[in-house]
Each structure stands twice: as structure tokens, then as C-alpha cells.
Amino acid sequence: MARYAMVTDLTRCVGCQACTAACNAEWNVPAGQARTRVLPTGATGTFPNLRAAFYVAQCNHCDEPPCVRPCPSGATFQADNGIVKVDPTLCIGCGFCVDACPYEARYLNPETKRVDKCDFCSGRLEKGQQPACVTTCTAHAKYFGDLEDTAGPIFQLVYGKSAKRIESADVAVGPNVYYLGRRDEAALIAEVFPPRQPRMPAAAEFWSRLVKPLALTMVGATFLGQAIAFFHQLQTGEKHSDD
Amino acid sequence: MTTDAPLNFEAMSQRMIKKHHVAIILLHWFNAITWLMELTTGAALIVSPNYRFMPVWFVEMITEVFGSRGNLLRFHIAAGLLWVTVFAVYGIFGWRTYLHREVLEREVALDRDDLQWLRIRVLSILGRSNEPLPPQGVYNAGQKMFALMVYAMLPIIMVTGLIMAFHWGSAAVVGWAVVVHFATVAVVVSGLMVHVYMGAVFPEEKPAFFSMLTGMVPELFAYKHHHKWWLEVKAMESTPAQPAAPTESTLSRWLHMKEYWPAYWAGLGLGLTLLATFLIIGQGLGASGGFTRYLAFTLSLIAPQYAATHPYWGNYVQPGQPVLMDFLVFELIGVVIGGFVSGWLAGRFKISTDHGPRITPRTRWALAFAGGAISGVGARMARGCTSGLALSGGAVLSAGAFAFMLAVFAAGFLGAYFLRKVWL
Amino acid sequence: MTSIFPLTLSNGAFITASLILGFFFGFFLERAGFSSAKKLTAQFYFRDWGVLKVMFSAIVVAMLGLAWGSLTGAIDMGQVYIPDAYLWPQILGGLLLGSGFILGGYCPGTSVVAAATGKLDGLFFVLGIFAGIFGYGMIEPAIHQFNLSGSLGPLTLQQLFHTSAGVVAFCVAAVAVGAFWAAEQSEGPWQLFKKTYGRSE
């Protein structure tokens, strides 16, 4: 089984947003939303040691995706090839996963009322094509492929040229979008746009920590009471006085 | 009333008195089956370890039965919508019977005896009390408590289900709907366990279980378990009784009924026939299309060449395809037989003419012929009549069918004004 | 997943099924009282809401059955015939059929049932239909262009309103139940109106 990953070469990215436009067109992303976006970090440091980068953000298809467990209907899942997907037929639009994502890579589509995000262009992969952002990138800054293919470009870039993940000490869930840079731009991005702690909405928290145990206790207690009554009934014998 | 005469318990245990209307029995079992399906599919839908409460093998087994999780969800929603619709219909047409204030006070509200009964009942089941139970009405306090809980929870379950199914409101609304749906169902389930136990396992309530099948309970059971209700029944019986009607089976009564059937029952029969037609044949019921085929067939016998090349009739007369090999052709024969049998059974078959008081039968015949001719033209222009387009097309939600229906009713209501001398 | 319905039948089974389904169609039409022109036309004078009640309860029952079947995958709706919409001929045809209905007292299906129960006016209506369809077939080539106007294909309400079949089915059912309720209120809104505002007769 493959393990898909993406590498973005930050030394080549010119911030032209062609990837965002191609992605929006490919997947009918409504205005104001995006599956992938390009965010400038702005210049940091003191002259002449200035650093700046374009953060090409999208779903990271994490090794341990924090968005899967909060989904109440099982619409969000991780496929065998590592791609984290949303099944729109199962999604009810509760938004639990949107709050859970440390990279803000998910959005609730106001038209379909379902959650949407980058799926590494799974539809195009099935047809043997590369993701739309990769083929469109004007600076050829994006690479996509199988991380387990030792002869493939991704393996070479990640392990040979040591592309970096955007992680922090607090949030390390194994993102599979890697970044190449000459002056450690990945660290700069992690500084300016740090992955945030996965959030659980109050409803999800309330459900898993309070309602579920309470419900199980209530049903269990009822069952226990009835079991006691049943044994009592067996001991005293059934009365047939009414029939 | 007097209770001077000693009660004959032997006779009372044999004599059955009516407790439940057949509509309630049907609703009860429909509800039971739907709940069983919804609980099973609903439990299998919750896969995340955060919320899942059934073992993984159960979730996987149920999912496999339905083929995919998408099918499972679709089924859960479909059965839920059916359930909401049935209850909505009962609520709208039966609120006077089931939801009226007096009915609720009698069948749901708890009184002082009920509270006593609850205390003693629980203690005695656990073997901690031998006190006699206070007399109960038509439903005992336990049943009332369950009904109260169900009345409170059902609307919440329905509304939250609809919110999830149709994504109503913001993400926060949908998110809370999931939690509330789960919580309210859990409350009902714990009550449901007691309800099922009392009905199916608890020996003293066995007649109550059978009353949900037959609608009847032994009089002795009513005397002992629902004493206040038994007193009411006795008071009713002691008023001068009408001479007993000769017993006749329900089916026979409905078949030979002199009056027309109540509209909704006829509509139900018609709707089920229409549904069966879609399922078996793949198209709806109709009439005018059959007429057209009969005409095309006659024409093809008289002038085969002309019929086959005519721009209109040629559509029906095609080489290698028998003109009459069509659903509507045979269906119309069935309609004639079915209409005759129904009218004959009800004593309605009679050579007669249905006409308004101000016109003669002869005028009526001429008007009927003219009306038939205009209808025939209209039906073919619209590619279907009231049956073929409005009824059958309406059931598959065809846009043209609804436009046609509006036009038919518009012309009918308008024409009714000008033709009032014909009918009134 | 392959669907069970609609069935694929041999010729013999097809004819038998057609006859039986027709039998029940005729039976229930007669039971509803639709073999009587007086009962049918009373709808248009707001005196009897039977036509509306029977027709819409039948539509709702069949519609919910189909919706349920297609949601569960038992029915392949792609195999079920959905009439093509031709807006203008269908509206004009509807107006003509409605006029014929109030003039002649029946519509094509009900006239067959009326004739089957011995109603001579029903028989004349049936003869009229044959004449009308025959005449129409002869002149159809002349008005063929009009006949194709407003063509929208097999358009359904859910496509028209860009929503799902379930939502439309639910709305139609809700509207129908509302209409039933209105019809039940002292035999319809017209009676209520007359009772409230009309002169006492």
C-alpha cells in the first residue's frame, strides 16, 4: 500500500496563488473558502538577517489525524494509503472535525452543508493524474508521490534533502506535507503559524465525557434492577391467579 | 350501579372486554418495529471510539448487512422519516382522540393513587412489600409514567433527527442535535426496557401483552389491575343496551358496505395499488394511453399502411411490436372488471344516468359525450389524464404533472361556475 | 447493489399483473365513489372533498413508498418511468381536461368505472373520449410544433427546486396533510367562509 505525501519547495514558491485557484476550480470550492491557501509569513528578524516565506497550507493527511475520532458519523476516515477523506454521504455537518484540525485545513461548505478539505485530489489520482495544485504550480515547487517508493522523488526529497514537517513541541501528529527550504523556512512557518492544539467543541466534549457514561449507567442500572426482579420472580414462582 | 350480585370470577376470566382500538394496535407494532430497526442501525452508525457504545463486531456486522455505511445511514433516515410521517398523520387526525386534554388527564396524568401504586409496585417486585395495590384507571401508573416520558421525548428525537438529516441550522445546531438525539434516545431506551420486561416477561401483565395483539382483555384482569376502568365499563354496560348487531366479519362488512368508503381508506388502497404498479411494471396507472392504443389497433386493422406511416398513429403501430402489448391496454380491462365487481358487491350496479335536477338524461348524454371528447383531446395533448399524468406523475414528483394538476383544477372550478345549471 | 424493483416479467406474467393491478385500480376508484358524476363534480362546488382527499392520499402513499424504496435501494428509480414535462401543451391539456371533466362529469379513468357500474352517461363519456382522441390523432401533425413547446424532459420537482427528493416528498406530504386538515374543518374552507360571512338561507 502506498503512503502518499507532498513536498513543497519554499525556495521556489513565489506566492502566485495559482495552486489555490486551480484547486478551487477543480473542486467547486465556494467563494471565501479554500482547500489550499498561500499565506505570507511577513519579514522577521533584523536587517540584514531578514527571513520570509510563503506558507502553502493544506490538509497534512497526518499519521495520527486528530480530526477522525471526533466525527460522530464516521464520515472522516483515513484510507489505507494514508489519505484522510470526508465521505459527503455520511457527513452531517456538525463541524466537530473543523475544530479538531490543528492546521485549520477544514471548512464547512455553506452550500452543501458538509465538511470539505484537501484529499490529495483522490479523484485525479484514480485517473492516474497528479493533484491539480502540483500540475498547476507555475514555479514547479510542488512534488507529490508515494513516500514508501524508495526510488521515487518524494522519498529522495524527504530523506535525501531532509524536507521538514510543520510541527511544534505541543502538536506533533505526523503531518505528511513536507517543506524544503534553504534557511529553515519550515521553522519560521511553525513560529508564525504554529499548529494549534486540537479543540473539542462543547457538544462533543459533553457527549463523550458526560452523556455517554450517564446513558450507559442509566441503561445498565435499569437492566440490573430488572435482573434482580427477574430472579426474584423465578424464586417466588409465577402466579397464575388471574387466568 | 349496584354490586349486590356476587361476582362470578370464573365467568369474568372468560369474558373479554375491548381495551384497544385497532389503530392503536397497529401504531404500537409499527412503532415497535421501527424502534428496533432505528436502535440497531443508529447504534451501528456510531463508530468513533469517543462515542461508540456497541462492540466493534456489532458495528461491522450491521454495516455488512446493509452493504455500506452510506446505505446504513440512508436506511436510518428513511425509516425515521416514515416514522415521523406516521406519527404526524396520527397526531393531526387523531389529536381529538389521543391528545385531547381530557384524554391526557385520564390516560397520562398521575393522581394520588398512582403515586402510591408506584411505590408499592416497585417494592413488591423487589420483594419488600405485601401491601395491596391501589385501584388503577385504564392505564396503570407505570404505563402512565412511560407515556409521559415518551410524549416528552418523541418530539425532541424527531426534531433533532430532522436537523441532522437535512442539515438545518449552523454547525453548532447540528452538533448539539447529535448529542441531544443520543441522550433522549437513551432515556427512552431505559424506559423501554422496563416496558418490554413488564409486557413480555412479567407474568401478571401477560393479558396486557395479548391485548396489544387482540385489543381485548379478560374482564377479571380489568377488575384486578384496572379497577377504576372496570367500574367505568360496568357503568356503561348497565345503561340500556342496544340490540346486538349480527356479527359480520370486518372484510365482509367492508366489501358489502352500501356507502362509499371513507376517502382516506379508498385513497390508501389506490395509493398501494399505484405503488405496486410502479414496483411491478415500472410505470404508473393510467387510462387515456390505453384508449389511444385501442384506436391505433383498430386503425391498423382497417388501414395498416396508413396507420403505420401516419405521423401520430405511426408512433403506436410499429413493425414487430404488437400494438396492444402495453400495460394500459390490459389494465383497462382489469379496471372494467374491478369497477363492476366493486359496484355489484355494494349493490351499486344499476343501469342509470347520473344527471342534475334541471336537465334530462338525453341532455346529459350529449354533454357527457362532448365532455369526453374534450377530455380526450386534453389528455392526449398533455400526454396523460388525471390517472396517467396527475396521479402517477404526481407520485414520482414530475413537475409537468403538478402543472397539469393545477390546470385541471383551475378549469374545473372556473367551469363549475358557468355550468352550475347542469349540476345543481 | 442491484435493485429488486421494478421487476422484469415474462409476457404472460406481465399481462396477468396488468389485469390484476387494473382490477384493484377499478375497485378502489369505485369504492371511493368515483363512478358517480355527481360525487365527482361536487368537488368543484366545494360540497365534497372526496376527489382531493382520495387523489392526494393516494399520491402521498405511493410517493412515500417510492421515496422509501429508493432510499433503501430496493427500487431503481432510473428504471421507473417519469413523464416528460412539456409545459405549454400540459397546461392547455389540463385546462381542456378540466373543462371536459366539469362538462361531462368524469375524467377518462373514472368514466370507465362509471360505465362498468351501468352508468349510461359514463358510457357516452367513454365514447366521447374515443371520438376526441381519434380527432386529436388526425390533427396532431398540424399542431405538432406546439405540442413540443416548453419541453423540459423528465423534470422532477426536486430538480426544479435544486433540493433532494426526500425534502420534496416531505413537503408534498406536509402540504397534503395540511389540505386534508383544511378539508376536514366543517367540510372545507368554503363552507367555513359561508358559515362565517354568508347570508343565512
Short mmCIF file of C-alpha atoms in Angstrom, two decimals, chain A residues 69-74 89-94 96 108 113-114 200 202-204 206-208 211-212 215-216 218-219 222-223 226 228-230 232-233 239 242, chain B residues 45-53 69-70 73 124-127 167 169 171 174-176 178-179 182-183 186-187 190 193-194 197 201-204 220 224-225:
data_model
loop_
_atom_site.label_atom_id
_atom_site.label_comp_id
_atom_site.label_asym_id
_atom_site.label_seq_id
_atom_site.Cartn_x
_atom_site.Cartn_y
_atom_site.Cartn_z
CA ARG A 69 -12.13 10.49 16.30
CA PRO A 70 -14.40 13.49 16.93
CA CYS A 71 -16.51 12.68 13.84
CA PRO A 72 -19.81 11.26 15.17
CA SER A 73 -20.93 9.66 11.91
CA GLY A 74 -17.62 8.19 10.75
CA THR A 89 -22.83 10.96 2.06
CA LEU A 90 -22.10 10.37 5.76
CA CYS A 91 -21.20 13.92 6.82
CA ILE A 92 -23.97 15.65 8.77
CA GLY A 93 -22.17 18.97 9.03
CA CYS A 94 -21.68 19.19 12.81
CA PHE A 96 -16.56 18.78 15.22
CA LEU A 108 -17.90 23.74 6.31
CA LYS A 113 -23.68 21.92 4.50
CA ARG A 114 -20.94 19.31 4.58
CA MET A 200 -13.19 19.66 21.07
CA ALA A 202 -18.55 21.77 23.92
CA ALA A 203 -21.16 19.44 22.39
CA ALA A 204 -18.58 16.74 21.59
CA PHE A 206 -20.31 16.94 26.71
CA TRP A 207 -21.29 13.86 24.74
CA SER A 208 -18.19 11.74 25.13
CA VAL A 211 -23.80 11.94 28.22
CA LYS A 212 -22.32 8.63 27.10
CA ALA A 215 -26.59 6.90 29.41
CA LEU A 216 -24.67 3.66 29.90
CA MET A 218 -28.81 4.61 33.35
CA VAL A 219 -29.46 1.75 30.94
CA THR A 222 -32.31 -0.35 34.69
CA PHE A 223 -31.05 -3.67 33.40
CA GLN A 226 -34.83 -5.85 36.12
CA ILE A 228 -32.95 -8.59 40.29
CA ALA A 229 -36.71 -8.53 39.76
CA PHE A 230 -36.49 -11.43 37.35
CA HIS A 232 -37.00 -12.71 42.49
CA GLN A 233 -39.80 -13.74 40.18
CA LYS A 239 -48.62 -16.67 39.94
CA ASP A 242 -55.60 -14.19 37.05
CA LEU B 45 -23.69 4.30 12.92
CA ILE B 46 -21.64 5.44 15.90
CA VAL B 47 -18.13 4.21 15.06
CA SER B 48 -15.83 6.73 16.71
CA PRO B 49 -14.36 5.29 19.93
CA ASN B 50 -15.23 8.64 21.53
CA TYR B 51 -18.93 7.89 21.42
CA ARG B 52 -19.29 4.23 20.40
CA PHE B 53 -21.04 2.02 22.95
CA ARG B 69 -22.22 2.80 5.93
CA GLY B 70 -23.87 5.10 3.40
CA LEU B 73 -27.37 5.98 7.18
CA SER B 124 -43.25 -5.69 45.79
CA ILE B 125 -41.32 -6.57 42.64
CA LEU B 126 -38.18 -6.41 44.75
CA GLY B 127 -39.93 -8.49 47.41
CA HIS B 167 -28.52 19.87 7.93
CA GLY B 169 -29.08 25.43 11.05
CA ALA B 171 -22.77 23.55 12.60
CA VAL B 174 -26.28 20.18 14.15
CA GLY B 175 -23.57 19.28 16.67
CA TRP B 176 -25.88 19.72 19.63
CA VAL B 178 -26.46 14.80 17.63
CA VAL B 179 -25.87 14.87 21.37
CA PHE B 182 -28.45 10.35 21.58
CA ALA B 183 -29.36 11.46 25.11
CA ALA B 186 -31.02 6.72 25.85
CA VAL B 187 -33.72 7.97 28.23
CA SER B 190 -34.13 2.74 29.71
CA MET B 193 -36.53 -1.90 28.84
CA VAL B 194 -38.99 -1.74 31.75
CA TYR B 197 -39.99 -6.50 30.61
CA VAL B 201 -41.75 -11.25 30.88
CA PHE B 202 -43.72 -10.16 33.93
CA PRO B 203 -46.38 -12.86 34.49
CA GLU B 204 -49.15 -10.72 35.99
CA LEU B 220 -61.14 -10.37 35.53
CA LYS B 224 -57.98 -6.69 39.33
CA HIS B 225 -55.48 -4.47 37.54
#
